[in-house]
Amino acid sequence: MGGPHARTPRNPARPRVFATRWLPGPALERLAERSELRVWPEPRPPGPAELADAAREAEGLLCLLCDRVDAALFEACPRLRVVSSVSVGVDHIDLEEATRRGIPVGHTPGVLTETTAELAFALLLAASRRVAEGDRLVRAGRWTPDRAWDPELLLGRDLLGATLGVLGAGAIGAAVARRAAAFGMRVAVWSRTRRELPGVPEPLWGSLEETLRRSEFLSIHLPLVPETRGLLDAARLGMLPRGAILVNTARGPIVDEAALVRALESGHIAAAGLDVFGTEPLPLESPLVRLENVVLTPHIGSASLATRARMAELAVENLLAGLERRPLPHCANTVSNSRPNTIP
Ligand code: DGY
C-alpha cells in the first residue's frame, strides 16, 4: 500500500490502525499523524478473509457498514481495542461479542440526520410524483408530440393533506416528520418511546397496526435489530391503505422484499422509494429493478460532501478516543472492562 496508506519503517510508539476505505475530507490525514495507518487499497471492500488478514495486527479498526465485524474477525485480530464505524447503523457489527471482549464500538449518529431526512423526502416526492418514470420517458423518446401535454400523463399523488406514517421517531424520523409537516401532511408515528417532535403539530401516536392503517405514505426510520428484521411482512404491508407509497432509507431487511414486490405488482402499494435493500448492491435480477413504480438509489442516505466529511471526522474521533482509552464520543455498546493498553 502506498502514499499515506502505509508508513515504513513502523513507529512502535504509535498504535496500528487499519481502515477499510479512504474517506472524503481530511480526517484520515489527521489519523495518519497519530497512528500507523494502513488503508485497504482497493476500490471494492475487503472480503472477510482479506479483512481478517489486513487487520490482524491492528489495535484500531475503522470500518464501513459493508464490512462484517463478527466473532471470527475479533478472533483473528487479538490486538483490537476499538472499532469505529463510519455509519450510524451498527447491524454489521456483532455488538454483543465486542462488548464481551471489552471492545468499544464507535458510530456516527447526529451528523447525518438532516442529510438522510432529505433523501427520504426526495424519494417520497420522486415516488409520489413519478419523477424517475418521467425522466426515463423523456430520455427514451417516449414524450411524443401526441403527448405534448397529456392530461393523463404520469398522474401522481399530492403530499398536501395526506398522512405520512413514520416508523421510528429517532433523530432521522423526527427530521422527516418535521419536513412532512412543512409540506402540509399529517404525521402518524409509531416508536418505542414517545418524544417531543418540534415542528410537528399534533402527531398521531399509535400502535404499529394503527400507524400502518393511517399511512397513505410511509417512511421507515428503525434500526435493524432482531425485532425489526422482517417487521414489514406481507400481513403488515397489507394493513397500509390501498395505493400507499413506501419509502425506506433505513435498512432493507426490515421489509420483506418479496412481499413488497407482490404489493407493488398488485397496486396495493402504488409506489416505493428505496435506498436500502436485502442484498446490497441490489442484484440486477431483483424484480424491483424491472418495476416502473419504484425509485431506486444505491444506499446514499448520508451521501453529501459535508456529511460524509463529518462522519469521517467523528469516526476518527471515536477511534482515537478508544486508542487513548478515553470514552468514545459516540459509543454503540457499553464496555466495562476495556482491555489493557498494550501501547507504550
Ligand atoms: C448509516 O450510517 O447507517 C447509513 O445507513 C449510511 O450512512
Coordinates of C-alpha atoms and ligand atoms in Angstrom, one line a residue:
M1 CA 0.0 0.0 0.0
G2 CA 1.4 3.4 -1.0
G3 CA 1.2 7.1 0.0
P4 CA -0.3 7.7 3.4
H5 CA -1.8 4.2 3.2
A6 CA 1.4 2.7 4.7
R7 CA 4.3 4.2 6.5
T8 CA 7.7 2.5 6.8
P9 CA 9.5 2.0 9.0
R10 CA 6.9 1.4 11.6
N11 CA 6.9 3.7 14.6
P12 CA 6.3 1.3 17.5
A13 CA 5.1 4.1 19.8
R14 CA 2.0 4.7 17.7
P15 CA -1.0 2.4 17.5
R16 CA -1.6 0.4 14.4
V17 CA -4.9 1.2 12.7
F18 CA -6.5 -0.4 9.7
A19 CA -9.1 1.5 7.7
T20 CA -11.2 -0.4 5.2
R21 CA -11.5 2.6 2.9
W22 CA -10.1 6.0 2.2
L23 CA -12.7 8.6 3.3
P24 CA -13.6 12.1 2.0
G25 CA -12.2 15.1 3.8
P26 CA -9.0 15.5 5.9
A27 CA -10.0 13.1 8.8
L28 CA -7.8 10.2 7.7
E29 CA -4.8 12.6 7.3
R30 CA -5.3 13.5 10.9
L31 CA -5.5 9.9 11.9
A32 CA -2.3 9.1 9.9
E33 CA -0.5 11.7 12.0
R34 CA -1.3 9.9 15.2
S35 CA -1.2 6.3 14.2
E36 CA 0.4 3.8 12.0
L37 CA -2.5 3.9 9.5
R38 CA -3.0 1.4 6.7
V39 CA -5.8 1.7 4.3
W40 CA -7.4 -1.0 2.2
P41 CA -6.1 -0.1 -1.3
E42 CA -8.8 -1.5 -3.5
P43 CA -12.0 0.3 -4.6
R44 CA -14.0 -2.7 -3.6
P45 CA -14.4 -3.6 0.1
P46 CA -12.2 -6.4 1.5
G47 CA -13.9 -9.8 1.9
P48 CA -14.0 -11.4 5.3
A49 CA -10.7 -13.3 4.9
E50 CA -9.0 -10.3 3.4
L51 CA -10.2 -8.1 6.3
A52 CA -9.0 -10.5 8.9
D53 CA -5.7 -10.7 7.2
A54 CA -5.2 -7.0 6.8
A55 CA -6.4 -6.1 10.3
R56 CA -4.5 -8.9 12.1
E57 CA -2.1 -6.6 13.9
A58 CA -4.4 -3.6 14.2
E59 CA -5.3 -2.1 17.5
G60 CA -7.9 0.1 15.9
L61 CA -10.3 -0.7 13.1
L62 CA -12.1 1.9 11.0
C63 CA -14.8 0.2 9.1
L64 CA -17.8 0.8 6.9
L65 CA -21.3 -0.7 7.0
C66 CA -20.4 -3.2 4.3
D67 CA -17.6 -4.7 6.5
R68 CA -18.7 -7.6 8.6
V69 CA -17.2 -7.3 12.1
D70 CA -18.0 -10.6 13.9
A71 CA -16.6 -13.1 16.3
A72 CA -14.3 -14.6 13.7
L73 CA -12.8 -11.2 12.9
F74 CA -12.3 -10.4 16.6
E75 CA -10.6 -13.8 17.0
A76 CA -8.3 -13.1 14.1
C77 CA -7.4 -9.7 15.4
P78 CA -6.4 -10.2 19.0
R79 CA -4.8 -6.7 19.5
L80 CA -8.0 -4.9 18.5
R81 CA -9.1 -2.4 21.2
V82 CA -11.5 -0.2 19.4
V83 CA -13.8 -0.5 16.3
S84 CA -15.1 2.7 14.8
S85 CA -17.7 2.5 12.0
V86 CA -18.4 5.3 9.6
S87 CA -22.1 4.8 9.9
V88 CA -24.9 5.4 12.4
G89 CA -26.2 1.8 12.0
V90 CA -24.1 -0.9 13.6
D91 CA -26.0 -4.0 12.4
H92 CA -22.8 -5.2 10.6
I93 CA -21.0 -5.5 13.9
D94 CA -21.5 -8.2 16.5
L95 CA -22.0 -5.8 19.4
E96 CA -22.5 -8.5 21.9
E97 CA -19.2 -10.1 21.0
A98 CA -17.4 -6.7 21.0
T99 CA -18.9 -6.0 24.5
R100 CA -17.9 -9.4 25.8
R101 CA -14.3 -8.7 24.7
G102 CA -14.4 -5.2 26.2
I103 CA -14.0 -3.5 22.8
P104 CA -15.9 -0.2 22.4
V105 CA -17.7 0.3 19.1
G106 CA -18.0 3.8 17.8
H107 CA -20.6 5.1 15.4
T108 CA -21.7 8.4 13.9
P109 CA -25.2 9.5 15.0
G110 CA -26.4 13.1 14.7
V111 CA -24.2 14.3 11.9
L112 CA -26.1 12.5 9.1
T113 CA -29.7 13.2 10.4
E114 CA -30.7 16.0 8.1
T115 CA -29.0 14.7 5.0
T116 CA -30.7 11.3 5.4
A117 CA -34.0 13.0 6.0
E118 CA -33.5 15.0 2.8
L119 CA -33.0 11.8 0.8
A120 CA -36.1 10.2 2.4
F121 CA -38.1 13.2 1.3
A122 CA -36.5 13.2 -2.1
L123 CA -37.7 9.6 -2.5
L124 CA -41.1 10.5 -1.2
L125 CA -41.5 13.2 -3.7
A126 CA -39.9 11.2 -6.5
A127 CA -42.1 8.2 -5.9
S128 CA -45.3 10.2 -5.4
R129 CA -44.7 12.5 -8.5
R130 CA -43.2 9.7 -10.6
V131 CA -40.0 11.7 -11.3
A132 CA -37.8 8.8 -12.3
E133 CA -40.6 7.4 -14.6
G134 CA -40.8 10.8 -16.2
D135 CA -37.1 11.0 -16.7
R136 CA -37.0 7.6 -18.3
L137 CA -39.9 8.5 -20.6
V138 CA -38.2 11.7 -21.8
R139 CA -34.8 10.1 -22.4
A140 CA -36.3 7.1 -24.2
G141 CA -38.0 9.5 -26.7
R142 CA -41.5 8.5 -25.4
W143 CA -42.5 12.1 -24.9
T144 CA -44.0 12.3 -28.3
P145 CA -46.0 15.1 -30.0
D146 CA -49.3 13.3 -29.4
R147 CA -48.4 13.5 -25.7
A148 CA -47.1 17.1 -25.7
W149 CA -49.4 17.9 -22.8
D150 CA -51.3 14.8 -22.0
P151 CA -53.8 15.5 -19.2
E152 CA -53.4 11.9 -18.0
L153 CA -49.6 11.6 -18.3
L154 CA -47.9 10.3 -15.2
L155 CA -50.5 11.3 -12.7
G156 CA -49.1 11.2 -9.2
R157 CA -50.2 11.9 -5.7
D158 CA -50.2 15.1 -3.6
L159 CA -48.5 15.2 -0.3
L160 CA -50.6 18.1 0.9
G161 CA -53.3 16.9 3.3
A162 CA -52.2 13.3 3.2
T163 CA -50.9 11.3 6.2
L164 CA -47.3 10.2 6.4
G165 CA -46.6 7.3 8.8
V166 CA -43.2 7.5 10.4
L167 CA -41.8 4.2 11.9
G168 CA -39.2 5.2 14.4
A169 CA -39.1 8.6 16.0
G170 CA -35.3 8.8 16.4
A171 CA -33.4 11.8 15.1
I172 CA -34.0 10.9 11.4
G173 CA -37.6 10.0 11.9
A174 CA -38.2 13.3 13.7
A175 CA -36.4 15.3 10.9
V176 CA -38.6 13.6 8.3
A177 CA -41.8 14.3 10.3
R178 CA -40.8 17.9 10.5
R179 CA -40.4 18.1 6.7
A180 CA -43.7 16.4 6.2
A181 CA -45.5 18.9 8.5
A182 CA -43.9 21.7 6.5
F183 CA -45.5 20.2 3.3
G184 CA -48.9 20.2 5.0
M185 CA -49.0 16.5 5.8
R186 CA -50.5 14.9 8.9
V187 CA -47.9 12.8 10.7
A188 CA -48.7 9.4 12.3
V189 CA -45.9 7.9 14.4
W190 CA -45.0 4.5 15.8
S191 CA -42.0 4.4 18.0
R192 CA -40.7 2.6 21.1
T193 CA -40.6 5.8 23.0
R194 CA -42.6 9.0 22.7
R195 CA -40.7 12.2 22.4
E196 CA -41.3 15.9 21.5
L197 CA -41.5 16.3 17.8
P198 CA -40.7 20.0 17.3
G199 CA -42.4 21.4 14.2
V200 CA -45.0 18.7 14.0
P201 CA -48.4 19.9 15.2
E202 CA -50.4 17.1 16.9
P203 CA -48.6 14.0 15.7
L204 CA -50.8 10.9 15.8
W205 CA -49.0 8.4 18.0
G206 CA -50.3 4.9 17.7
S207 CA -49.5 1.2 17.7
L208 CA -47.7 -0.2 14.7
E209 CA -51.0 -1.5 13.3
E210 CA -52.8 1.8 13.8
T211 CA -50.0 3.7 12.2
L212 CA -49.9 1.4 9.2
R213 CA -53.6 1.7 8.7
R214 CA -53.3 5.5 8.8
S215 CA -50.3 5.8 6.4
E216 CA -51.1 6.9 2.9
F217 CA -47.3 7.4 2.8
L218 CA -44.9 5.5 5.0
S219 CA -41.2 6.2 5.8
I220 CA -39.1 3.8 7.8
H221 CA -36.5 5.0 10.3
L222 CA -35.8 2.0 12.5
P223 CA -32.5 0.3 13.3
L224 CA -32.0 -3.2 12.0
V225 CA -32.2 -5.4 15.1
P226 CA -33.7 -8.9 15.6
E227 CA -37.1 -7.4 16.5
T228 CA -37.3 -5.2 13.3
R229 CA -35.9 -7.8 10.8
G230 CA -38.8 -8.7 8.5
L231 CA -41.1 -6.4 10.5
L232 CA -43.0 -5.2 7.4
D233 CA -44.1 -8.6 6.2
A234 CA -47.0 -9.3 3.8
A235 CA -49.6 -9.0 6.6
R236 CA -48.3 -5.7 7.8
L237 CA -47.8 -4.3 4.3
G238 CA -51.4 -5.3 3.7
M239 CA -52.5 -3.0 6.5
L240 CA -51.5 0.0 4.6
P241 CA -54.3 1.8 2.7
R242 CA -54.6 0.7 -0.9
G243 CA -52.4 2.9 -3.1
A244 CA -49.9 3.8 -0.3
I245 CA -46.4 4.9 -1.1
L246 CA -43.5 3.4 0.9
V247 CA -40.0 4.9 1.5
N248 CA -37.1 3.0 3.1
T249 CA -33.9 4.8 3.9
A250 CA -33.2 2.7 7.0
R251 CA -32.2 -1.0 6.3
G252 CA -33.5 -3.3 3.6
P253 CA -34.2 -6.4 5.7
I254 CA -36.8 -4.5 7.8
V255 CA -39.1 -5.0 4.8
D256 CA -39.9 -8.4 3.4
E257 CA -38.8 -7.6 -0.1
A258 CA -40.7 -10.4 -1.9
A259 CA -43.9 -9.3 -0.2
L260 CA -43.2 -5.7 -1.2
V261 CA -42.7 -6.7 -4.8
R262 CA -46.1 -8.5 -4.7
A263 CA -47.7 -5.5 -3.2
L264 CA -46.2 -3.2 -5.8
E265 CA -47.2 -5.5 -8.6
S266 CA -50.8 -5.7 -7.4
G267 CA -51.0 -1.9 -6.9
H268 CA -51.8 -2.3 -3.2
I269 CA -48.7 -0.3 -2.8
A270 CA -48.7 2.3 -5.6
A271 CA -45.0 3.2 -5.5
A272 CA -41.9 2.9 -3.4
G273 CA -38.7 4.9 -3.0
L274 CA -35.9 2.6 -1.8
D275 CA -32.3 3.4 -0.8
V276 CA -31.6 0.2 1.1
F277 CA -32.1 -3.5 0.1
G278 CA -32.0 -7.0 1.5
T279 CA -28.8 -7.6 -0.6
E280 CA -26.5 -4.7 -1.4
P281 CA -25.6 -3.9 -4.1
L282 CA -29.1 -4.7 -5.4
P283 CA -28.7 -7.6 -7.9
L284 CA -29.8 -6.7 -11.4
E285 CA -32.0 -9.8 -11.3
S286 CA -34.1 -8.4 -8.5
P287 CA -37.7 -7.9 -9.5
L288 CA -37.5 -4.4 -8.1
V289 CA -35.3 -3.4 -11.0
R290 CA -38.0 -4.0 -13.6
L291 CA -40.8 -2.3 -11.7
E292 CA -41.7 1.1 -13.1
N293 CA -43.3 2.3 -9.9
V294 CA -40.1 2.0 -7.8
V295 CA -37.4 4.7 -7.4
L296 CA -34.0 3.1 -6.6
T297 CA -31.0 4.7 -5.1
P298 CA -27.7 3.0 -4.0
H299 CA -27.7 3.5 -0.2
I300 CA -26.8 7.2 -0.4
G301 CA -28.9 8.5 2.5
S302 CA -25.9 10.2 4.1
A303 CA -24.1 11.0 0.8
S304 CA -23.5 14.7 0.8
L305 CA -19.9 16.0 0.7
A306 CA -20.2 17.8 4.0
T307 CA -22.0 15.0 5.9
R308 CA -19.6 12.3 4.7
A309 CA -16.7 14.5 5.8
R310 CA -18.4 15.0 9.2
M311 CA -18.9 11.3 9.5
A312 CA -15.3 10.6 8.8
E313 CA -14.3 13.2 11.5
L314 CA -16.5 11.7 14.1
A315 CA -15.3 8.2 13.2
V316 CA -11.7 9.3 13.7
E317 CA -12.5 11.0 17.0
N318 CA -14.2 7.8 18.2
L319 CA -11.2 5.7 17.1
L320 CA -8.6 8.0 18.7
A321 CA -10.6 8.1 21.9
G322 CA -10.7 4.3 22.0
L323 CA -6.9 4.0 21.3
E324 CA -6.2 6.6 24.1
R325 CA -8.6 4.8 26.5
R326 CA -10.9 7.7 26.7
P327 CA -14.7 7.3 26.5
L328 CA -15.8 7.4 22.8
P329 CA -17.8 10.5 21.9
H330 CA -20.4 8.1 20.4
C331 CA -20.2 4.5 21.6
A332 CA -22.8 2.0 20.4
N333 CA -22.1 -0.5 23.3
T334 CA -21.4 -0.3 27.0
V335 CA -18.0 -1.6 27.7
S336 CA -16.9 -2.1 31.3
N337 CA -13.7 -4.0 31.0
S338 CA -11.6 -2.3 28.4
R339 CA -8.6 -4.5 27.6
P340 CA -5.2 -3.4 28.9
N341 CA -3.4 -0.8 26.9
T342 CA -0.6 -2.5 25.0
I343 CA 0.6 0.8 23.6
P344 CA 3.6 2.3 25.2
Ligands
DGY1 C1 -25.7 4.6 8.2 O1 -24.8 5.4 8.6 O2 -26.0 3.7 9.0 C2 -26.4 4.9 6.9 O3 -27.1 3.8 6.5 C3 -25.4 5.2 5.8 O4 -24.9 6.5 6.0

